[in-house]
mmCIF file of C-alpha atoms in Angstrom:
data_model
loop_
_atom_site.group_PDB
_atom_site.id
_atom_site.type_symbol
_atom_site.label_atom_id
_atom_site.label_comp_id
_atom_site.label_asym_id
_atom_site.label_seq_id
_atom_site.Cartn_x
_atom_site.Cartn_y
_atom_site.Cartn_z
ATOM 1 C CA UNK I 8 16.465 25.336 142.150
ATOM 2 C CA UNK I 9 13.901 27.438 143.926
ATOM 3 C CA UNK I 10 11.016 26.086 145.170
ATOM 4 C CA UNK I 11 8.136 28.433 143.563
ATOM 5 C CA UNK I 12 5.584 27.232 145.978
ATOM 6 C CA UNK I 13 6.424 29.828 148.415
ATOM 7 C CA UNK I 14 5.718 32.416 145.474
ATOM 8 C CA UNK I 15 1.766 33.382 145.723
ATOM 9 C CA UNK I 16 -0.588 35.968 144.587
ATOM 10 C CA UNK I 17 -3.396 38.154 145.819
ATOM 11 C CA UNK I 18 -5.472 40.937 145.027
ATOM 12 C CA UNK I 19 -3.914 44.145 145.393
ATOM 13 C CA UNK I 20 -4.715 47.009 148.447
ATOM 14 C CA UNK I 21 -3.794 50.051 149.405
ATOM 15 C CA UNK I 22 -1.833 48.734 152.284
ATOM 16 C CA UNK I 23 0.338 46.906 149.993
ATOM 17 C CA UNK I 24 1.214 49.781 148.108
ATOM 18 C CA UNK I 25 2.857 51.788 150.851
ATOM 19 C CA UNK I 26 5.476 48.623 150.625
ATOM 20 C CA UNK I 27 6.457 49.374 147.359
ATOM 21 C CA UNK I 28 8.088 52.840 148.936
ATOM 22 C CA UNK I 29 10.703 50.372 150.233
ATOM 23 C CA UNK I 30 11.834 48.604 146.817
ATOM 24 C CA UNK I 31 15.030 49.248 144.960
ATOM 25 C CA UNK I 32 15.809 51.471 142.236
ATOM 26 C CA UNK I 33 16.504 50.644 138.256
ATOM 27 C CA UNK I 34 19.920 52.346 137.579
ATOM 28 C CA UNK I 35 19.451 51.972 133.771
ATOM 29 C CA UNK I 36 17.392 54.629 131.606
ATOM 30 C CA UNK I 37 15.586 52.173 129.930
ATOM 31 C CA UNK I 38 13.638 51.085 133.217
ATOM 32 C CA UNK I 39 13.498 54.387 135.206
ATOM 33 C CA UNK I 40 9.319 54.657 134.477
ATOM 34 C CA UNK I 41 9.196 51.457 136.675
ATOM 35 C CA UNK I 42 10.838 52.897 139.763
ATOM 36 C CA UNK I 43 8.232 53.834 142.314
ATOM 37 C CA UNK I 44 8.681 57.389 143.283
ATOM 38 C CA UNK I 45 5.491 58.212 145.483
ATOM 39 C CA UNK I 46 6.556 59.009 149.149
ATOM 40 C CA UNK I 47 3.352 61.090 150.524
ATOM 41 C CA UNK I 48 0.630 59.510 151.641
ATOM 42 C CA UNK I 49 -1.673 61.297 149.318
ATOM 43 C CA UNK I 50 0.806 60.273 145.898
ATOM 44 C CA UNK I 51 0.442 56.917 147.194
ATOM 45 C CA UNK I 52 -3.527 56.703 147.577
ATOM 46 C CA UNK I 53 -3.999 58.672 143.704
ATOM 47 C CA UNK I 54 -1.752 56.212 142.630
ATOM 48 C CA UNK I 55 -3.707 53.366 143.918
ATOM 49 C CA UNK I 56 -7.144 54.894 142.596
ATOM 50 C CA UNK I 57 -5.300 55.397 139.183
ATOM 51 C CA UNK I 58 -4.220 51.656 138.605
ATOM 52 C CA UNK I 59 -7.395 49.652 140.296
ATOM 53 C CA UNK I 60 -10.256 52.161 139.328
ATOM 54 C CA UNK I 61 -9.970 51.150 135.816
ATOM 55 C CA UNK I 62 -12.891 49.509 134.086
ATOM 56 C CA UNK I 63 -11.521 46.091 132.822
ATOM 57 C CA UNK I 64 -8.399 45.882 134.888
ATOM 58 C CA UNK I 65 -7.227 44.260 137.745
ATOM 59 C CA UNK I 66 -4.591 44.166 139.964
ATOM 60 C CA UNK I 67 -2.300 41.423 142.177
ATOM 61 C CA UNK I 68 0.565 42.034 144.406
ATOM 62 C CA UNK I 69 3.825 39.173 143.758
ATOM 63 C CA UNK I 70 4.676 37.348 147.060
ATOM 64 C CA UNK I 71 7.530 35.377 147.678
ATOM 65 C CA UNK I 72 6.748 33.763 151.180
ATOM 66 C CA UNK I 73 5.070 37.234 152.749
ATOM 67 C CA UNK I 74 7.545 40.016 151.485
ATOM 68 C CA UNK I 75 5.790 41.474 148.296
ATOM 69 C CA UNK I 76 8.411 41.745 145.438
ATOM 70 C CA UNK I 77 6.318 42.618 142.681
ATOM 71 C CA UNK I 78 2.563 43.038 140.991
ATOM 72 C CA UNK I 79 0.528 42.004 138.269
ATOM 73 C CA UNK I 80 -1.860 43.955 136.284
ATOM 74 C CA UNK I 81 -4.518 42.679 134.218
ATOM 75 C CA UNK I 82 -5.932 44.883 131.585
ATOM 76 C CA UNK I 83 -8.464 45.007 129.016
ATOM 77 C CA UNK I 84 -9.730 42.148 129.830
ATOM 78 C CA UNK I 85 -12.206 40.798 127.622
ATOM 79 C CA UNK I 86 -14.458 37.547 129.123
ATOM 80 C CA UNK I 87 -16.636 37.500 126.063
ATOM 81 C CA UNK I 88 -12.935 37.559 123.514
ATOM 82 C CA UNK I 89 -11.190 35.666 126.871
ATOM 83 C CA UNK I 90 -8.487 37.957 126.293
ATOM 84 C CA UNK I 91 -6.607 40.697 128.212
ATOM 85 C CA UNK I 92 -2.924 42.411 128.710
ATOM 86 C CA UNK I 93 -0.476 40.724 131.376
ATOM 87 C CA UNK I 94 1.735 43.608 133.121
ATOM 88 C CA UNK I 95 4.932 42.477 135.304
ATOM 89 C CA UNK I 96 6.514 44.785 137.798
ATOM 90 C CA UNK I 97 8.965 43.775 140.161
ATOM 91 C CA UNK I 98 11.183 45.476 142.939
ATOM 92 C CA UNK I 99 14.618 45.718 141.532
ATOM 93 C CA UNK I 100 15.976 44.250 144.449
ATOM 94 C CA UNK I 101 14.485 40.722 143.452
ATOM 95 C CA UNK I 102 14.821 40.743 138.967
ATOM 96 C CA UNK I 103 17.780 39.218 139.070
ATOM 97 C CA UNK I 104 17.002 36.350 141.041
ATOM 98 C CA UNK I 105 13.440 35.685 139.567
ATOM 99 C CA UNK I 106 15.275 35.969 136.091
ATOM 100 C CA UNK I 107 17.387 33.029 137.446
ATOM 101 C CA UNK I 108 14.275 31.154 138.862
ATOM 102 C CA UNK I 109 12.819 31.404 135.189
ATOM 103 C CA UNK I 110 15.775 30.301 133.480
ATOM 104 C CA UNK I 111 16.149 27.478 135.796
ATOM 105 C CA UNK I 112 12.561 26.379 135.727
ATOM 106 C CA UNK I 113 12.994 26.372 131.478
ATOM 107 C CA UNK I 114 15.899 24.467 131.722
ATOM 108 C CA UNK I 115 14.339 21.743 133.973
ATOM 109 C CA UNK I 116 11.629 21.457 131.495
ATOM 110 C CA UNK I 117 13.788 21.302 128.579
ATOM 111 C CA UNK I 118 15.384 18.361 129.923
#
């Protein structure tokens, strides 16, 4: 198994963003909203301002040792209902292999 200490998290920038130009693409229909399409610099920056200047949101970019593979949004979060929405988006390149880091991690805790 994996060891998942060398998976971290961090507060999104814009920096980060201009990596996610470099991920793979989702072949299948059903994912084709995730792929990221922005190329210019300027698609990349309003796409930035749309996902972090939210009221009530937040977002964190996926590391697995430094290479970001993925990013985690927070949404309506709520501190006085301590409740919110959990968005997972990761490059193509790496679902397969996470998938098979989850399943192993529930199997060793099964057992």
């Amino acid at each position: 198994m994996e060891n998942f200490s060398a998976l971290t998290f961090r507060k999104m920038t814009l920096e980060d963003v201009f990596t996610f130009r470099n991920w793979g693409r989702h072949d299948s229909i059903l994912f084709l909203e995730y792929n990221f399409l922005e190329e210019r610099e300027k698609d990349i920056e309003d796409w930035y301002r749309w996902k972090t200047n939210k009221a009530f949101s937040e977002y964190y970019v996926v590391l697995l040792e430094e290479k970001i593979i993925g990013y985690l949004s927070l949404k309506n979060i709520s501190k006085f209902l301590k409740r919110g929405v959990l968005g997972v988006v990761l490059d193509p390149s790496y679902i397969n292999s996470c998938l098979l880091y989850t399943s192993d991690a529930a199997d060793d805790s099964l057992r």
